[in-house]
Amino acid sequence: MPAQLLRIVCGLAFLLGSVSHGYAEQSEVEFFEKKIRPVLVKHCYECHSAEADAVKGGLLLDSREGLLTGGDSGPSLVPGKPAESMLIESLKYESYEMPPSGKLSEEVIRDFEHWIQTGAIDPRQPTERKPQAGIDWEASRQFWAYQPLQHDEHQDLSTRHVIDHLLEERLSEAGLTANPSADPERLIRRLYYDLTGLPPSPDQVMEFLNDPTPQRWAETVDRLLATQEYGEHWGRHWLDVVRYADSNGNDFNATFHNAWRYRNYVIEAFKDDKPIDEFFREQLAGDLMPAESLEEQRNQLIATGFLMIGPKMLSERDKEKLEFDVVDEQIDSMGKVFLGLALGCARCHDHKFDPVPTSDYYALAGIFRGTQVLDGESQKYVSDWVRRELPVPTEQRKAWEAHQKQLSEVTSANKKLEKSIKKLEQELSALEESANSITIDTDQAELTGNWTESTYSPNFVGKGYIHDNQEKSLKTATFRATIPEAGTYRVLFGYPGSAGRDARVPVTIRQDGHESVVHVDQTKPAPIREIFFELTQLDCEKGQQVEVMISNAGTSGYVIVDAVRLVPVQSEAATPEVKAELTSLREKIDTFKKQLQDSEAELKTLKSDAPAPLPKAIAVKDVEGCDDCEILIRGDHLNKGEKVPRGVLKIISGEQSVIENPQGSGRLELAEWMTSEAVPLVARVYVNRVWMYLQGEGIVRSVDNFGALGIPPTHPELLDVLCLRFIESGWSTKQLIRDIVLTESYRRSTADDSASYAVDPENLLLWRSNRRPLTSEEIQDSLAIYRDSLNLEMIESTVSQFGTLVVNNSSSSKDAERSSYYAAYRSIYWPVLRSQLEDLRVLFDFANPEMVVGKRPPTNVPAQALFLMNHDLTRQTAGELVDRLFDEHGVGSFTILNDLYLSIYGRLPTPADDELARGYMTERLAGSAEPDDVRAAWTDYVQAMFASTEFRYLD
């Protein structure tokens, strides 16, 4: 890259902050609670805890201090260095062998290595401190997250100015002054990306710049909220949260062919502004809810895909364990998605930090255990999942059923005809063979080498057959026959074929000095009545000798030899009665074959004229005979305790937490509880996420954890005011977004202020707006817009090219063709394949589809800039954008600079930008006016713009 272009990149780019340490640490605490602590409790505490009768080796493993101090042999772990940690050596049985009852699985050992590598974060208190006896329910209910929604009764909640007022109060208390509003061009770019995930066009930017009034701003907000693009962008936010994917991942990366229905349901729900409380209920229990129309019934059934799309260990042989693991994944996801609580931590023991006892976990487990997700096996040991037919109009169902019945009848008739033809052909073959055929069995053959006699396999001629016993010294079996009458003879070779036989047995046919070789595949049964294989047909003279020799030369599997039979095609020696019977059989066969030909044509027409198949969705249903669930001691399904009645969380519902007489599984009652009694927590979690998507950080920064280990709200009163307004609006996401983006706080600039930074370096009080990077989808879709190749239509499945398993067929031209098909659409429609995410998604912080992701951890690494500077995608985009603008403005015209900056940065170029571009072109072209040179220079310039942080980040 020329030196001048490098200066452009440097002039356009600067580094931003990295991932929040607190947020990253939060996820590691959850990892410890889910993956590490249960293993220590189950396998180690009996001998290595303060509660043990005798602490073996002086080693305590029930606190971080105990691990670091170690026992008689020294420290057990070195944070960040698993290879130097004695704990890992012991688990791997490389020094001590712990636990002595048996080595733990490789998966568990990898979890411990990951935990140590990431710093061995361990929230447990030192063992000297006595654990609290039980849960103090009264004290727990005082925690802010479980309190009712509150606000100053003197405040007027009907005005959105209350948001700015509450923020300003906190700023004033801290002696801070908020930043002024950002420039109009930065605001309009921010708004378009935040609401639609797409950049504004040059015309849309100029339209606002020419009239940047509050009225125009409000009109733009309403227009964007009414678009399909809004539904797609905000639907993607929700898909992050619910760990959406088009494949299972894990051990058996099976394709979720029908998951797209859930994806499109989410998009439509946001586009249509479906009330969020209804949206939540449908995803937990849509199949159990009443519906007023077929469309509503379909959507409600599809919505339960939320409970289906989590990763599962499908090849787990212990199916009861798999069932509880699926239940655990559902409870953990439900808790984080709707309640902001890590409920999965209570599977093995009472939650160590939040008021969630194990009994609450298994009260919920009873509900989800009564919800069917798995459905038999797709193949040996590999579990399948439920697919449910969606309701359709009666006429459509009747047409489909009538067609299927006709299809079945024709298919059945075909099979009967095929069976009849096969039977008649066998009769004909047997009759033909018996009419003057010549059979030479092995006892008449000339054998060389040591053959082994056998009668083990059925379907042989005479007393038995011979084989070479896979002993590969050369062996031959030669059969000779003298032709009694002139004519054409079929030469048949008899053998019982099956697996283990050789696939290329050489058979030599000799006649009148002529010789030919046929290789016979004996791995399969012989095609003629599973006895004979036709080698050839020979025209023979009377008295002529025919010789057939079978050899084991060049073979590796078993070589089997039974008999050789010569069958005259037209037997003149047959009696008139036999000839008449042969003629009759041939006529019947011809008649049946004609009928089969006509029937197959009818079947082909039926298939081509078939109505659309009845649609199916990946959706749950209640199991028959739902029952309560036992507590699993330490989470072990083989160690069951007492049953717990199905119910909800005691911390919210107290003594009323038990579901009395649940209907079926109890999911419908759970869904109704979620949007009634649990509303304060549910509303706070959802509203906080919406605030975070628009403001860059949540009022509660740990957006998926509202528990004791989460980060308390910076503005609790504001959060509750937003929730109350949200509920009063009918749970309208669009109204909530409108309330936020029409505030002064949303429109603040991101400019730094040293005085404010000194007081509030983390911007907790929101004295400025937070810059944020574009997501991988926003980058991909923007580049497609610049290429003028983005198709904005909604599409259905993009994984139809995959079979049962997702495989990487990128080298296949057919797969490449299909990939180019979905690549023309918005990236929300691209397949999300667990364990096979594309480089661009991984590099630009796409949500991990294995887990609930309320906030994507933003990174700022050199590889991102290098990708934008060097990848063929950006190079191609830059070239196509330059070509399009040259077509409009003329090759090399500097008038394209305005459109370039408006398209990529959302602003007009400054005099400094103009000077930079002209200086670069002068130095780069050195007086050349060749169109190819000019195009290459401008393409490099545009690619440098893509590599800049002004493109990559929103101000």
Short mmCIF file of N, CA, C and O in Angstrom, two decimals, residues 350-420:
data_model
loop_
_atom_site.label_atom_id
_atom_site.label_comp_id
_atom_site.label_asym_id
_atom_site.label_seq_id
_atom_site.Cartn_x
_atom_site.Cartn_y
_atom_site.Cartn_z
N ASP A 350 -28.41 -25.15 46.73
CA ASP A 350 -29.03 -23.83 46.82
C ASP A 350 -28.08 -22.80 46.22
O ASP A 350 -26.86 -22.88 46.38
N HIS A 351 -28.65 -21.83 45.50
CA HIS A 351 -27.84 -20.79 44.89
C HIS A 351 -27.01 -20.10 45.98
O HIS A 351 -27.51 -19.76 47.04
N LYS A 352 -25.72 -19.93 45.71
CA LYS A 352 -24.81 -19.41 46.74
C LYS A 352 -24.96 -17.91 46.95
O LYS A 352 -24.49 -17.38 47.97
N PHE A 353 -25.61 -17.21 46.03
CA PHE A 353 -25.67 -15.75 46.14
C PHE A 353 -27.09 -15.21 46.06
O PHE A 353 -27.42 -14.21 46.68
N ASP A 354 -27.92 -15.84 45.26
CA ASP A 354 -29.29 -15.37 45.07
C ASP A 354 -30.27 -16.27 45.82
O ASP A 354 -29.99 -17.45 46.03
N PRO A 355 -31.43 -15.74 46.20
CA PRO A 355 -32.41 -16.51 46.98
C PRO A 355 -33.17 -17.51 46.11
O PRO A 355 -34.39 -17.41 45.93
N VAL A 356 -32.45 -18.48 45.58
CA VAL A 356 -33.06 -19.51 44.74
C VAL A 356 -32.64 -20.86 45.30
O VAL A 356 -31.53 -21.35 45.03
N PRO A 357 -33.48 -21.49 46.11
CA PRO A 357 -33.13 -22.80 46.65
C PRO A 357 -33.26 -23.88 45.59
O PRO A 357 -33.92 -23.70 44.56
N THR A 358 -32.63 -25.01 45.85
CA THR A 358 -32.71 -26.14 44.91
C THR A 358 -34.16 -26.56 44.69
O THR A 358 -34.53 -26.97 43.59
N SER A 359 -34.99 -26.44 45.72
CA SER A 359 -36.40 -26.83 45.56
C SER A 359 -37.10 -25.97 44.51
O SER A 359 -37.96 -26.45 43.78
N ASP A 360 -36.73 -24.70 44.41
CA ASP A 360 -37.31 -23.84 43.35
C ASP A 360 -36.87 -24.32 41.98
O ASP A 360 -37.65 -24.32 41.02
N TYR A 361 -35.60 -24.69 41.88
CA TYR A 361 -35.09 -25.18 40.59
C TYR A 361 -35.90 -26.40 40.14
O TYR A 361 -36.34 -26.47 38.98
N TYR A 362 -36.13 -27.35 41.04
CA TYR A 362 -36.83 -28.57 40.65
C TYR A 362 -38.34 -28.37 40.56
O TYR A 362 -39.03 -29.17 39.90
N ALA A 363 -38.86 -27.31 41.17
CA ALA A 363 -40.25 -26.94 40.92
C ALA A 363 -40.41 -26.50 39.47
O ALA A 363 -41.40 -26.84 38.80
N LEU A 364 -39.43 -25.77 38.96
CA LEU A 364 -39.44 -25.38 37.55
C LEU A 364 -39.10 -26.58 36.66
O LEU A 364 -39.66 -26.74 35.56
N ALA A 365 -38.19 -27.43 37.13
CA ALA A 365 -37.79 -28.60 36.34
C ALA A 365 -38.99 -29.50 36.07
O ALA A 365 -39.09 -30.11 35.00
N GLY A 366 -39.91 -29.59 37.03
CA GLY A 366 -41.12 -30.38 36.81
C GLY A 366 -41.93 -29.86 35.63
O GLY A 366 -42.50 -30.63 34.85
N ILE A 367 -41.98 -28.53 35.50
CA ILE A 367 -42.70 -27.92 34.38
C ILE A 367 -42.04 -28.28 33.06
O ILE A 367 -42.70 -28.70 32.10
N PHE A 368 -40.74 -28.13 33.00
CA PHE A 368 -40.04 -28.36 31.73
C PHE A 368 -39.84 -29.85 31.45
O PHE A 368 -39.72 -30.24 30.28
N ARG A 369 -39.82 -30.66 32.49
CA ARG A 369 -39.74 -32.10 32.24
C ARG A 369 -41.05 -32.60 31.64
O ARG A 369 -41.08 -33.62 30.95
N GLY A 370 -42.13 -31.88 31.91
CA GLY A 370 -43.42 -32.21 31.31
C GLY A 370 -43.60 -31.60 29.94
O GLY A 370 -44.69 -31.64 29.37
N THR A 371 -42.53 -31.03 29.39
CA THR A 371 -42.55 -30.40 28.08
C THR A 371 -41.68 -31.21 27.14
O THR A 371 -40.47 -31.35 27.37
N GLN A 372 -42.26 -31.78 26.10
CA GLN A 372 -41.51 -32.67 25.23
C GLN A 372 -40.69 -31.90 24.21
O GLN A 372 -41.21 -31.09 23.44
N VAL A 373 -39.40 -32.17 24.19
CA VAL A 373 -38.46 -31.60 23.22
C VAL A 373 -37.88 -32.71 22.35
O VAL A 373 -37.79 -32.59 21.13
N LEU A 374 -37.48 -33.81 22.99
CA LEU A 374 -36.87 -34.93 22.27
C LEU A 374 -37.95 -35.90 21.81
O LEU A 374 -38.99 -36.04 22.45
N ASP A 375 -37.69 -36.60 20.69
CA ASP A 375 -38.71 -37.47 20.10
C ASP A 375 -38.03 -38.66 19.44
O ASP A 375 -37.73 -38.64 18.26
N GLY A 376 -37.74 -39.68 20.23
CA GLY A 376 -37.14 -40.88 19.68
C GLY A 376 -35.70 -40.66 19.23
O GLY A 376 -35.01 -39.76 19.72
N GLU A 377 -35.26 -41.49 18.29
CA GLU A 377 -33.89 -41.41 17.79
C GLU A 377 -33.91 -41.32 16.27
O GLU A 377 -34.67 -42.01 15.60
N SER A 378 -33.05 -40.44 15.73
CA SER A 378 -32.92 -40.32 14.28
C SER A 378 -32.05 -41.43 13.72
O SER A 378 -32.16 -41.79 12.55
N GLN A 379 -31.18 -41.95 14.55
CA GLN A 379 -30.34 -43.10 14.22
C GLN A 379 -29.85 -43.66 15.56
O GLN A 379 -30.16 -43.12 16.61
N LYS A 380 -29.10 -44.74 15.52
CA LYS A 380 -28.74 -45.42 16.75
C LYS A 380 -28.08 -44.47 17.74
O LYS A 380 -27.07 -43.84 17.42
N TYR A 381 -28.67 -44.35 18.92
CA TYR A 381 -28.18 -43.56 20.05
C TYR A 381 -28.36 -42.04 19.87
O TYR A 381 -28.19 -41.29 20.82
N VAL A 382 -28.67 -41.57 18.65
CA VAL A 382 -28.77 -40.13 18.41
C VAL A 382 -30.22 -39.69 18.54
O VAL A 382 -31.07 -40.09 17.74
N SER A 383 -30.51 -38.86 19.51
CA SER A 383 -31.88 -38.43 19.75
C SER A 383 -32.37 -37.48 18.67
O SER A 383 -31.60 -36.70 18.11
N ASP A 384 -33.65 -37.55 18.40
CA ASP A 384 -34.30 -36.64 17.47
C ASP A 384 -35.11 -35.64 18.29
O ASP A 384 -35.21 -35.76 19.51
N TRP A 385 -35.68 -34.64 17.63
CA TRP A 385 -36.47 -33.64 18.35
C TRP A 385 -37.84 -33.50 17.71
O TRP A 385 -38.08 -33.93 16.58
N VAL A 386 -38.75 -32.88 18.45
CA VAL A 386 -40.14 -32.76 18.03
C VAL A 386 -40.28 -31.78 16.87
O VAL A 386 -39.69 -30.70 16.89
N ARG A 387 -41.03 -32.19 15.86
CA ARG A 387 -41.46 -31.30 14.79
C ARG A 387 -42.98 -31.39 14.72
O ARG A 387 -43.52 -32.48 14.58
N ARG A 388 -43.65 -30.25 14.80
CA ARG A 388 -45.11 -30.26 14.85
C ARG A 388 -45.70 -29.65 13.58
O ARG A 388 -45.20 -28.63 13.09
N GLU A 389 -46.77 -30.27 13.09
CA GLU A 389 -47.47 -29.71 11.95
C GLU A 389 -48.18 -28.42 12.37
O GLU A 389 -48.77 -28.35 13.45
N LEU A 390 -48.11 -27.44 11.50
CA LEU A 390 -48.77 -26.17 11.77
C LEU A 390 -50.20 -26.22 11.26
O LEU A 390 -50.48 -26.87 10.24
N PRO A 391 -51.12 -25.55 11.94
CA PRO A 391 -52.53 -25.56 11.47
C PRO A 391 -52.66 -24.87 10.12
O PRO A 391 -52.02 -23.86 9.86
N VAL A 392 -53.49 -25.45 9.26
CA VAL A 392 -53.76 -24.90 7.94
C VAL A 392 -55.26 -24.94 7.70
O VAL A 392 -55.99 -25.65 8.39
N PRO A 393 -55.77 -24.20 6.70
CA PRO A 393 -57.21 -24.27 6.38
C PRO A 393 -57.65 -25.69 6.07
O PRO A 393 -56.87 -26.50 5.53
N THR A 394 -58.89 -26.01 6.40
CA THR A 394 -59.41 -27.36 6.21
C THR A 394 -59.28 -27.82 4.77
O THR A 394 -58.91 -28.98 4.51
N GLU A 395 -59.54 -26.91 3.81
CA GLU A 395 -59.47 -27.28 2.39
C GLU A 395 -58.04 -27.70 2.02
O GLU A 395 -57.83 -28.67 1.28
N GLN A 396 -57.05 -26.97 2.54
CA GLN A 396 -55.65 -27.29 2.24
C GLN A 396 -55.29 -28.65 2.82
O GLN A 396 -54.62 -29.46 2.16
N ARG A 397 -55.76 -28.91 4.04
CA ARG A 397 -55.43 -30.20 4.67
C ARG A 397 -56.10 -31.35 3.91
O ARG A 397 -55.48 -32.39 3.67
N LYS A 398 -57.37 -31.16 3.51
CA LYS A 398 -58.08 -32.22 2.79
C LYS A 398 -57.39 -32.50 1.46
O LYS A 398 -57.24 -33.66 1.06
N ALA A 399 -56.98 -31.42 0.76
CA ALA A 399 -56.31 -31.61 -0.53
C ALA A 399 -55.00 -32.36 -0.35
O ALA A 399 -54.66 -33.25 -1.14
N TRP A 400 -54.28 -32.01 0.69
CA TRP A 400 -53.01 -32.69 0.95
C TRP A 400 -53.24 -34.16 1.32
O TRP A 400 -52.55 -35.05 0.80
N GLU A 401 -54.20 -34.42 2.18
CA GLU A 401 -54.47 -35.79 2.61
C GLU A 401 -54.97 -36.64 1.44
O GLU A 401 -54.59 -37.81 1.31
N ALA A 402 -55.83 -36.05 0.57
CA ALA A 402 -56.31 -36.79 -0.60
C ALA A 402 -55.16 -37.11 -1.54
O ALA A 402 -55.07 -38.23 -2.08
N HIS A 403 -54.27 -36.14 -1.72
CA HIS A 403 -53.12 -36.38 -2.59
C HIS A 403 -52.21 -37.46 -1.99
O HIS A 403 -51.72 -38.34 -2.70
N GLN A 404 -51.99 -37.40 -0.67
CA GLN A 404 -51.14 -38.40 -0.03
C GLN A 404 -51.75 -39.79 -0.12
O GLN A 404 -51.03 -40.77 -0.32
N LYS A 405 -53.10 -39.84 -0.01
CA LYS A 405 -53.78 -41.14 -0.12
C LYS A 405 -53.61 -41.71 -1.52
O LYS A 405 -53.28 -42.89 -1.69
N GLN A 406 -53.81 -40.84 -2.54
CA GLN A 406 -53.64 -41.29 -3.92
C GLN A 406 -52.19 -41.70 -4.18
O GLN A 406 -51.92 -42.71 -4.82
N LEU A 407 -51.26 -40.92 -3.64
CA LEU A 407 -49.84 -41.23 -3.79
C LEU A 407 -49.52 -42.58 -3.17
O LEU A 407 -48.79 -43.40 -3.72
N SER A 408 -50.10 -42.81 -1.99
CA SER A 408 -49.86 -44.07 -1.28
C SER A 408 -50.43 -45.25 -2.06
O SER A 408 -49.81 -46.31 -2.16
N GLU A 409 -51.64 -45.06 -2.62
CA GLU A 409 -52.28 -46.14 -3.37
C GLU A 409 -51.47 -46.49 -4.62
O GLU A 409 -51.26 -47.68 -4.91
N VAL A 410 -51.02 -45.47 -5.36
CA VAL A 410 -50.24 -45.73 -6.57
C VAL A 410 -48.89 -46.36 -6.20
O VAL A 410 -48.44 -47.30 -6.86
N THR A 411 -48.25 -45.86 -5.15
CA THR A 411 -46.97 -46.42 -4.71
C THR A 411 -47.14 -47.88 -4.30
O THR A 411 -46.32 -48.75 -4.64
N SER A 412 -48.23 -48.16 -3.57
CA SER A 412 -48.50 -49.53 -3.13
C SER A 412 -48.75 -50.44 -4.34
O SER A 412 -48.26 -51.58 -4.39
N ALA A 413 -49.51 -49.92 -5.32
CA ALA A 413 -49.77 -50.71 -6.53
C ALA A 413 -48.48 -50.99 -7.27
O ALA A 413 -48.27 -52.11 -7.80
N ASN A 414 -47.60 -50.01 -7.33
CA ASN A 414 -46.30 -50.20 -7.99
C ASN A 414 -45.50 -51.31 -7.31
O ASN A 414 -44.88 -52.15 -7.97
N LYS A 415 -45.49 -51.27 -5.99
CA LYS A 415 -44.74 -52.29 -5.25
C LYS A 415 -45.30 -53.69 -5.50
O LYS A 415 -44.56 -54.66 -5.64
N LYS A 416 -46.66 -53.77 -5.59
CA LYS A 416 -47.27 -55.07 -5.87
C LYS A 416 -46.90 -55.56 -7.26
O LYS A 416 -46.61 -56.74 -7.48
N LEU A 417 -46.91 -54.63 -8.24
CA LEU A 417 -46.53 -55.00 -9.60
C LEU A 417 -45.08 -55.45 -9.65
O LEU A 417 -44.74 -56.45 -10.30
N GLU A 418 -44.20 -54.69 -8.98
CA GLU A 418 -42.78 -55.05 -8.95
C GLU A 418 -42.59 -56.43 -8.32
O GLU A 418 -41.78 -57.25 -8.80
N LYS A 419 -43.35 -56.70 -7.27
CA LYS A 419 -43.25 -57.99 -6.59
C LYS A 419 -43.74 -59.11 -7.50
O LYS A 419 -43.13 -60.19 -7.58
N SER A 420 -44.85 -58.84 -8.21
CA SER A 420 -45.39 -59.85 -9.11
C SER A 420 -44.45 -60.13 -10.27
O SER A 420 -44.24 -61.29 -10.66
#
